[in-house]
Amino acid sequence: MRKKSKKIFYKTKEEIELIRHSCTLVGKTHAAVVDFIRPGVKTSKLDEVAETFIRDNDAVPGFKGLYDFPFTLCISINEEVVHGMPSNYELKEGDVVSIDCGVLSNGYYGDSAYTYCVGEVREDVKKLLEVTKESLYKGIEQAVIGKRVGDISFAIQQYTERKCGYGVVRELVGHGVGRQLHEAPEVPNFGKRGRGPKLLEGLVIAIEPMINMGKKDVIRSTDGWTISTADGKPSAHFEHTVAVSKNQADILSTFKYIEAAIKNNIELSEIT
Ligand code: MG
Ligand code: MG
């Protein structure tokens, strides 16, 4: 994300419900795309499906036009970490595809990302995806009132880097979500416990571990957008928008539509 004002905007309950609405639509948009995640499909097709779905639901693609990004989805394949551009690239068996989607509805953003497998994927890559998703929930466990941003950061880094030996991307971080897609505070995926801004009632943040199978270092492509691993090894990205709450974070985005669609596709492929 880009440098933004440091002021944190705490949300009312009503605003949190509006963000939940946008986030739910993000989850359903992901699910609408799932059916197209198969070998031979161009990533530009996924973008088209997502944009149509969002507009059919009376909302606006959150990324399109923001910082001049020209698409609805960021689609990052294999060694691409984030901010990949939809293109004529055709998905192939064994690819992993990170899809990041944002929606703007009623003046509030929702933001969520998921990394998908195209057909059968190598076991070590599957493990990277599982660990990255698990690390997201380790971070979310810390998103309670009274803790600090550093507690989230530490939990993610501890699980992925120290325990599993993966690389945590430093250059890109999670962020506040609200009337702007990227608000303060920054939510890094690495850091120290007990440091950083305090988590207070009304804080809504996107937690989004970007985890590399190899080293943490990344490079930016000449397209000005796509971030890839420097060592060419795969990367994974999972993201939820959450509201900090008293005993347990309120997860405003959802993977339930995505995971139902994936399960449905697997069952269909087993029948036919
Ligand atoms: Mg995102
Ligand atoms: Mg985000």
GROMACS .gro file of C-alpha atoms and ligand atoms in nm:
model
  274
    1MET     CA    1   0.000   0.000   0.000
    2ARG     CA    2   0.097   0.361  -0.044
    3LYS     CA    3   0.184   0.602   0.234
    4LYS     CA    4  -0.135   0.750   0.375
    5SER     CA    5  -0.232   0.980   0.657
    6LYS     CA    6  -0.148   0.837   0.999
    7LYS     CA    7  -0.487   0.930   1.144
    8ILE     CA    8  -0.689   0.627   1.245
    9PHE     CA    9  -1.063   0.644   1.179
   10TYR     CA   10  -1.254   0.434   1.432
   11LYS     CA   11  -1.586   0.305   1.299
   12THR     CA   12  -1.932   0.308   1.451
   13LYS     CA   13  -2.137  -0.013   1.462
   14GLU     CA   14  -2.336   0.114   1.162
   15GLU     CA   15  -2.018   0.174   0.962
   16ILE     CA   16  -1.891  -0.173   1.052
   17GLU     CA   17  -2.214  -0.323   0.912
   18LEU     CA   18  -2.160  -0.130   0.586
   19ILE     CA   19  -1.805  -0.264   0.565
   20ARG     CA   20  -1.940  -0.615   0.636
   21HIS     CA   21  -2.182  -0.571   0.346
   22SER     CA   22  -1.897  -0.479   0.108
   23CYS     CA   23  -1.684  -0.764   0.243
   24THR     CA   24  -1.965  -1.018   0.194
   25LEU     CA   25  -1.990  -0.909  -0.166
   26VAL     CA   26  -1.613  -0.956  -0.201
   27GLY     CA   27  -1.652  -1.314  -0.073
   28LYS     CA   28  -1.933  -1.384  -0.318
   29THR     CA   29  -1.731  -1.231  -0.603
   30HIS     CA   30  -1.444  -1.468  -0.524
   31ALA     CA   31  -1.690  -1.760  -0.529
   32ALA     CA   32  -1.825  -1.647  -0.867
   33VAL     CA   33  -1.470  -1.661  -1.003
   34VAL     CA   34  -1.395  -2.009  -0.860
   35ASP     CA   35  -1.574  -2.194  -1.142
   36PHE     CA   36  -1.335  -2.034  -1.391
   37ILE     CA   37  -1.016  -2.127  -1.209
   38ARG     CA   38  -0.917  -2.420  -1.430
   39PRO     CA   39  -0.654  -2.499  -1.693
   40GLY     CA   40  -0.689  -2.306  -2.018
   41VAL     CA   41  -0.879  -2.007  -1.879
   42LYS     CA   42  -0.722  -1.665  -1.934
   43THR     CA   43  -0.681  -1.458  -1.619
   44SER     CA   44  -0.851  -1.168  -1.801
   45LYS     CA   45  -1.165  -1.386  -1.802
   46LEU     CA   46  -1.159  -1.403  -1.421
   47ASP     CA   47  -1.139  -1.025  -1.407
   48GLU     CA   48  -1.433  -0.991  -1.643
   49VAL     CA   49  -1.645  -1.234  -1.435
   50ALA     CA   50  -1.562  -1.044  -1.115
   51GLU     CA   51  -1.638  -0.700  -1.255
   52THR     CA   52  -1.972  -0.813  -1.399
   53PHE     CA   53  -2.069  -0.980  -1.071
   54ILE     CA   54  -1.984  -0.673  -0.862
   55ARG     CA   55  -2.169  -0.431  -1.093
   56ASP     CA   56  -2.472  -0.668  -1.110
   57ASN     CA   57  -2.482  -0.635  -0.731
   58ASP     CA   58  -2.498  -0.255  -0.746
   59ALA     CA   59  -2.142  -0.203  -0.626
   60VAL     CA   60  -1.818  -0.079  -0.775
   61PRO     CA   61  -1.487  -0.267  -0.814
   62GLY     CA   62  -1.271  -0.123  -0.538
   63PHE     CA   63  -0.934  -0.149  -0.710
   64LYS     CA   64  -1.026  -0.034  -1.060
   65GLY     CA   65  -0.894   0.319  -1.111
   66LEU     CA   66  -0.746   0.337  -0.762
   67TYR     CA   67  -0.382   0.455  -0.797
   68ASP     CA   68  -0.458   0.405  -1.171
   69PHE     CA   69  -0.477   0.024  -1.138
   70PRO     CA   70  -0.680  -0.073  -1.447
   71PHE     CA   71  -0.851  -0.395  -1.329
   72THR     CA   72  -1.106  -0.534  -1.082
   73LEU     CA   73  -0.883  -0.811  -0.950
   74CYS     CA   74  -0.517  -0.842  -0.870
   75ILE     CA   75  -0.423  -1.187  -1.003
   76SER     CA   76  -0.080  -1.315  -0.907
   77ILE     CA   77   0.046  -1.650  -1.037
   78ASN     CA   78   0.301  -1.880  -0.867
   79GLU     CA   79   0.610  -1.666  -0.788
   80GLU     CA   80   0.404  -1.348  -0.816
   81VAL     CA   81   0.323  -1.225  -0.466
   82VAL     CA   82   0.060  -0.955  -0.518
   83HIS     CA   83  -0.063  -0.684  -0.758
   84GLY     CA   84  -0.044  -0.908  -1.065
   85MET     CA   85  -0.243  -0.784  -1.364
   86PRO     CA   86  -0.512  -0.990  -1.540
   87SER     CA   87  -0.382  -1.082  -1.887
   88ASN     CA   88  -0.392  -1.332  -2.171
   89TYR     CA   89  -0.202  -1.580  -1.955
   90GLU     CA   90  -0.383  -1.914  -1.954
   91LEU     CA   91  -0.398  -2.096  -1.622
   92LYS     CA   92  -0.232  -2.435  -1.622
   93GLU     CA   93  -0.249  -2.746  -1.404
   94GLY     CA   94  -0.030  -2.702  -1.097
   95ASP     CA   95  -0.043  -2.320  -1.086
   96VAL     CA   96  -0.135  -2.136  -0.770
   97VAL     CA   97  -0.332  -1.817  -0.822
   98SER     CA   98  -0.360  -1.542  -0.562
   99ILE     CA   99  -0.669  -1.333  -0.621
  100ASP     CA  100  -0.720  -1.009  -0.433
  101CYS     CA  101  -1.056  -0.835  -0.462
  102GLY     CA  102  -1.193  -0.508  -0.328
  103VAL     CA  103  -1.545  -0.373  -0.346
  104LEU     CA  104  -1.685  -0.026  -0.279
  105SER     CA  105  -2.049  -0.009  -0.175
  106ASN     CA  106  -2.239   0.259   0.021
  107GLY     CA  107  -1.915   0.455   0.054
  108TYR     CA  108  -1.722   0.176   0.230
  109TYR     CA  109  -1.464  -0.073   0.108
  110GLY     CA  110  -1.429  -0.447   0.162
  111ASP     CA  111  -1.100  -0.625   0.091
  112SER     CA  112  -1.015  -0.997   0.087
  113ALA     CA  113  -0.766  -1.226  -0.086
  114TYR     CA  114  -0.738  -1.603  -0.136
  115THR     CA  115  -0.481  -1.825  -0.305
  116TYR     CA  116  -0.629  -2.099  -0.524
  117CYS     CA  117  -0.490  -2.422  -0.670
  118VAL     CA  118  -0.537  -2.497  -1.040
  119GLY     CA  119  -0.602  -2.872  -1.050
  120GLU     CA  120  -0.339  -3.079  -0.870
  121VAL     CA  121  -0.065  -2.876  -0.706
  122ARG     CA  122   0.271  -2.991  -0.564
  123GLU     CA  123   0.252  -3.100  -0.198
  124ASP     CA  124   0.508  -2.844  -0.079
  125VAL     CA  125   0.315  -2.565  -0.250
  126LYS     CA  126  -0.011  -2.688  -0.096
  127LYS     CA  127   0.157  -2.675   0.243
  128LEU     CA  128   0.264  -2.313   0.179
  129LEU     CA  129  -0.100  -2.224   0.113
  130GLU     CA  130  -0.224  -2.404   0.424
  131VAL     CA  131   0.036  -2.242   0.649
  132THR     CA  132  -0.029  -1.895   0.505
  133LYS     CA  133  -0.405  -1.930   0.560
  134GLU     CA  134  -0.346  -2.064   0.910
  135SER     CA  135  -0.115  -1.769   0.984
  136LEU     CA  136  -0.395  -1.531   0.887
  137TYR     CA  137  -0.611  -1.684   1.161
  138LYS     CA  138  -0.317  -1.671   1.407
  139GLY     CA  139  -0.304  -1.298   1.336
  140ILE     CA  140  -0.680  -1.258   1.368
  141GLU     CA  141  -0.668  -1.427   1.713
  142GLN     CA  142  -0.463  -1.129   1.829
  143ALA     CA  143  -0.702  -0.866   1.688
  144VAL     CA  144  -0.876  -0.800   2.019
  145ILE     CA  145  -0.921  -0.482   2.219
  146GLY     CA  146  -0.621  -0.401   2.436
  147LYS     CA  147  -0.359  -0.577   2.225
  148ARG     CA  148  -0.135  -0.396   1.977
  149VAL     CA  149  -0.072  -0.422   1.603
  150GLY     CA  150   0.266  -0.579   1.684
  151ASP     CA  151   0.089  -0.874   1.849
  152ILE     CA  152  -0.078  -0.954   1.515
  153SER     CA  153   0.249  -0.906   1.326
  154PHE     CA  154   0.444  -1.124   1.568
  155ALA     CA  155   0.190  -1.408   1.557
  156ILE     CA  156   0.205  -1.424   1.176
  157GLN     CA  157   0.584  -1.404   1.158
  158GLN     CA  158   0.630  -1.656   1.437
  159TYR     CA  159   0.413  -1.916   1.266
  160THR     CA  160   0.536  -1.875   0.909
  161GLU     CA  161   0.899  -1.771   0.936
  162ARG     CA  162   1.028  -1.907   1.265
  163LYS     CA  163   0.819  -2.225   1.276
  164CYS     CA  164   0.791  -2.316   0.907
  165GLY     CA  165   1.100  -2.146   0.759
  166TYR     CA  166   0.914  -1.942   0.500
  167GLY     CA  167   0.989  -1.581   0.405
  168VAL     CA  168   0.760  -1.300   0.522
  169VAL     CA  169   0.735  -1.016   0.270
  170ARG     CA  170   0.839  -0.689   0.436
  171GLU     CA  171   0.755  -0.433   0.167
  172LEU     CA  172   0.377  -0.485   0.169
  173VAL     CA  173   0.152  -0.480   0.472
  174GLY     CA  174  -0.208  -0.493   0.589
  175HIS     CA  175  -0.398  -0.171   0.660
  176GLY     CA  176  -0.702   0.002   0.803
  177VAL     CA  177  -1.019  -0.026   0.590
  178GLY     CA  178  -1.314   0.212   0.569
  179ARG     CA  179  -1.403   0.503   0.346
  180GLN     CA  180  -1.059   0.450   0.194
  181LEU     CA  181  -0.928   0.112   0.084
  182HIS     CA  182  -0.597   0.183   0.255
  183GLU     CA  183  -0.619   0.366   0.584
  184ALA     CA  184  -0.394   0.384   0.888
  185PRO     CA  185  -0.264   0.188   1.068
  186GLU     CA  186  -0.024  -0.028   0.871
  187VAL     CA  187  -0.045  -0.393   0.978
  188PRO     CA  188   0.289  -0.562   0.899
  189ASN     CA  189   0.323  -0.940   0.891
  190PHE     CA  190   0.643  -0.920   1.094
  191GLY     CA  191   0.722  -0.742   1.417
  192LYS     CA  192   0.746  -0.745   1.792
  193ARG     CA  193   0.483  -0.823   2.052
  194GLY     CA  194   0.347  -0.528   2.247
  195ARG     CA  195   0.459  -0.270   1.985
  196GLY     CA  196   0.267  -0.045   1.750
  197PRO     CA  197  -0.076   0.119   1.774
  198LYS     CA  198  -0.314  -0.010   2.038
  199LEU     CA  199  -0.616  -0.204   1.913
  200LEU     CA  200  -0.929  -0.016   2.017
  201GLU     CA  201  -1.301  -0.062   1.966
  202GLY     CA  202  -1.408   0.043   1.616
  203LEU     CA  203  -1.076  -0.034   1.449
  204VAL     CA  204  -1.126  -0.216   1.118
  205ILE     CA  205  -0.817  -0.364   0.956
  206ALA     CA  206  -0.720  -0.590   0.669
  207ILE     CA  207  -0.481  -0.860   0.788
  208GLU     CA  208  -0.301  -1.009   0.487
  209PRO     CA  209   0.001  -1.235   0.521
  210MET     CA  210   0.209  -1.256   0.201
  211ILE     CA  211   0.433  -1.554   0.253
  212ASN     CA  212   0.711  -1.683   0.028
  213MET     CA  213   0.820  -2.047   0.015
  214GLY     CA  214   1.180  -1.929  -0.014
  215LYS     CA  215   1.338  -1.601   0.089
  216LYS     CA  216   1.149  -1.286   0.190
  217ASP     CA  217   1.291  -1.064  -0.086
  218VAL     CA  218   1.069  -0.938  -0.365
  219ILE     CA  219   1.113  -0.753  -0.694
  220ARG     CA  220   0.878  -0.524  -0.887
  221SER     CA  221   0.809  -0.603  -1.250
  222THR     CA  222   0.860  -0.353  -1.532
  223ASP     CA  223   0.478  -0.328  -1.559
  224GLY     CA  224   0.508  -0.113  -1.246
  225TRP     CA  225   0.266  -0.331  -1.050
  226THR     CA  226   0.345  -0.701  -1.022
  227ILE     CA  227   0.549  -0.794  -0.717
  228SER     CA  228   0.732  -1.129  -0.744
  229THR     CA  229   0.967  -1.329  -0.527
  230ALA     CA  230   1.332  -1.252  -0.601
  231ASP     CA  231   1.424  -1.622  -0.590
  232GLY     CA  232   1.138  -1.729  -0.820
  233LYS     CA  233   0.981  -1.960  -0.561
  234PRO     CA  234   0.603  -1.958  -0.506
  235SER     CA  235   0.420  -1.718  -0.277
  236ALA     CA  236   0.077  -1.721  -0.110
  237HIS     CA  237  -0.161  -1.447   0.005
  238PHE     CA  238  -0.471  -1.471   0.222
  239GLU     CA  239  -0.658  -1.167   0.355
  240HIS     CA  240  -0.955  -1.091   0.575
  241THR     CA  241  -1.100  -0.757   0.678
  242VAL     CA  242  -1.176  -0.771   1.052
  243ALA     CA  243  -1.321  -0.547   1.320
  244VAL     CA  244  -1.127  -0.548   1.645
  245SER     CA  245  -1.359  -0.667   1.922
  246LYS     CA  246  -1.358  -0.753   2.290
  247ASN     CA  247  -1.285  -1.123   2.317
  248GLN     CA  248  -1.264  -1.228   1.955
  249ALA     CA  249  -1.220  -1.032   1.633
  250ASP     CA  250  -1.529  -0.994   1.417
  251ILE     CA  251  -1.425  -1.128   1.074
  252LEU     CA  252  -1.617  -0.910   0.826
  253SER     CA  253  -1.505  -1.085   0.508
  254THR     CA  254  -1.571  -1.453   0.453
  255PHE     CA  255  -1.425  -1.757   0.279
  256LYS     CA  256  -1.744  -1.960   0.323
  257TYR     CA  257  -1.876  -1.897  -0.030
  258ILE     CA  258  -1.531  -1.963  -0.177
  259GLU     CA  259  -1.484  -2.289   0.008
  260ALA     CA  260  -1.836  -2.411  -0.073
  261ALA     CA  261  -1.769  -2.339  -0.443
  262ILE     CA  262  -1.432  -2.520  -0.435
  263LYS     CA  263  -1.589  -2.824  -0.262
  264ASN     CA  264  -1.873  -2.828  -0.512
  265ASN     CA  265  -1.629  -2.825  -0.805
  266ILE     CA  266  -1.425  -3.112  -0.661
  267GLU     CA  267  -1.741  -3.319  -0.608
  268LEU     CA  268  -1.857  -3.246  -0.961
  269SER     CA  269  -1.522  -3.350  -1.107
  270GLU     CA  270  -1.539  -3.676  -0.909
  271ILE     CA  271  -1.881  -3.760  -1.052
  272THR     CA  272  -1.800  -3.682  -1.415
  273MG      MG  273  -0.666  -0.706  -0.071
  274MG      MG  274  -0.560  -0.525   0.157
   0.00000   0.00000   0.00000
